[in-house]
Amino acid sequence: MITAHLPSGYILARATGCPRSVYPFALLGSVLPDFDMLWFHLVDMRAFHHHKYWVHAPGFWIMIAVATLIALKLFVAKHTRFPVITAACMFYGAIFVHLILDSLAGSIMWLWPFSDQLYVLVDVPSHYENWVLSFLLHWTFLAEIMVWSIAVFLYLGRKRESKINVR
Ligand SMILES: [Zn+2]
């Protein structure tokens, strides 16, 4: 998925009905795995598929999420009124939505650390020299348009609701 990760985080936050104060955690989690593009372009000089980095491995995030949630529950949650457990769940939930969306036409190491095999639902053929064009003109890009449409619909609906509540 190329463009629809951020709106997927917004949809997740809206769908769960979480407090607005934790929306930033969902939005950050929805795009965080793709920060590996910096390393991919600037350090590794595109030598590896960036989905081979640990930030695109579900197994890595399961271990981090379990450790973080236990630590937050034991040491932080009782000392703050901020919903830290909810925020962490939204953050990791958005990361998993990112990895699921990437599995549609990208590829993800779903069995890591047991296997480095990348799994993809639909292979997008390279019809054009520019890989972005191949993705934009493939039918799987309709999924991105759908995610954007749902997010915009929800956002505009919320704005309409708040205008009604002000009156
Ligand atoms: Zn990604």
PDB file of N, CA and C and ligand atoms in Angstrom, residues 1 5 33-34 50-51 56 98 102, ligand 1:
ATOM      1  N   MET A   1       0.854  -1.189   0.000  1.00  0.00           N
ATOM      2  CA  MET A   1       0.000   0.000   0.000  1.00  0.00           C
ATOM      3  C   MET A   1       0.884   1.231   0.000  1.00  0.00           C
ATOM      4  N   HIS A   5      -2.116   4.409   4.264  1.00  0.00           N
ATOM      5  CA  HIS A   5      -1.842   3.987   5.641  1.00  0.00           C
ATOM      6  C   HIS A   5      -2.370   4.995   6.667  1.00  0.00           C
ATOM      7  N   PRO A  33       5.866   1.837  10.280  1.00  0.00           N
ATOM      8  CA  PRO A  33       6.738   0.859   9.600  1.00  0.00           C
ATOM      9  C   PRO A  33       7.410   1.424   8.343  1.00  0.00           C
ATOM     10  N   ASP A  34       6.784   2.365   7.680  1.00  0.00           N
ATOM     11  CA  ASP A  34       7.377   2.888   6.447  1.00  0.00           C
ATOM     12  C   ASP A  34       8.492   3.908   6.689  1.00  0.00           C
ATOM     13  N   HIS A  50      12.444  -3.350   1.364  1.00  0.00           N
ATOM     14  CA  HIS A  50      12.312  -2.750   2.704  1.00  0.00           C
ATOM     15  C   HIS A  50      11.340  -3.515   3.592  1.00  0.00           C
ATOM     16  N   HIS A  51      10.547  -4.415   3.033  1.00  0.00           N
ATOM     17  CA  HIS A  51       9.685  -5.258   3.863  1.00  0.00           C
ATOM     18  C   HIS A  51      10.468  -6.388   4.535  1.00  0.00           C
ATOM     19  N   HIS A  56       8.811  -4.212   9.493  1.00  0.00           N
ATOM     20  CA  HIS A  56       7.716  -4.761   8.685  1.00  0.00           C
ATOM     21  C   HIS A  56       7.462  -6.237   9.020  1.00  0.00           C
ATOM     22  N   HIS A  98      -1.444  -1.725   9.183  1.00  0.00           N
ATOM     23  CA  HIS A  98      -0.448  -1.380   8.160  1.00  0.00           C
ATOM     24  C   HIS A  98       0.093  -2.648   7.497  1.00  0.00           C
ATOM     25  N   ASP A 102      -0.324  -3.868   3.710  1.00  0.00           N
ATOM     26  CA  ASP A 102       0.868  -4.111   2.883  1.00  0.00           C
ATOM     27  C   ASP A 102       0.849  -5.511   2.266  1.00  0.00           C
TER      28      ASP A 102
HETATM   29 ZN    ZN B   1       4.715  -0.579   4.765  1.00  0.00          ZN
END
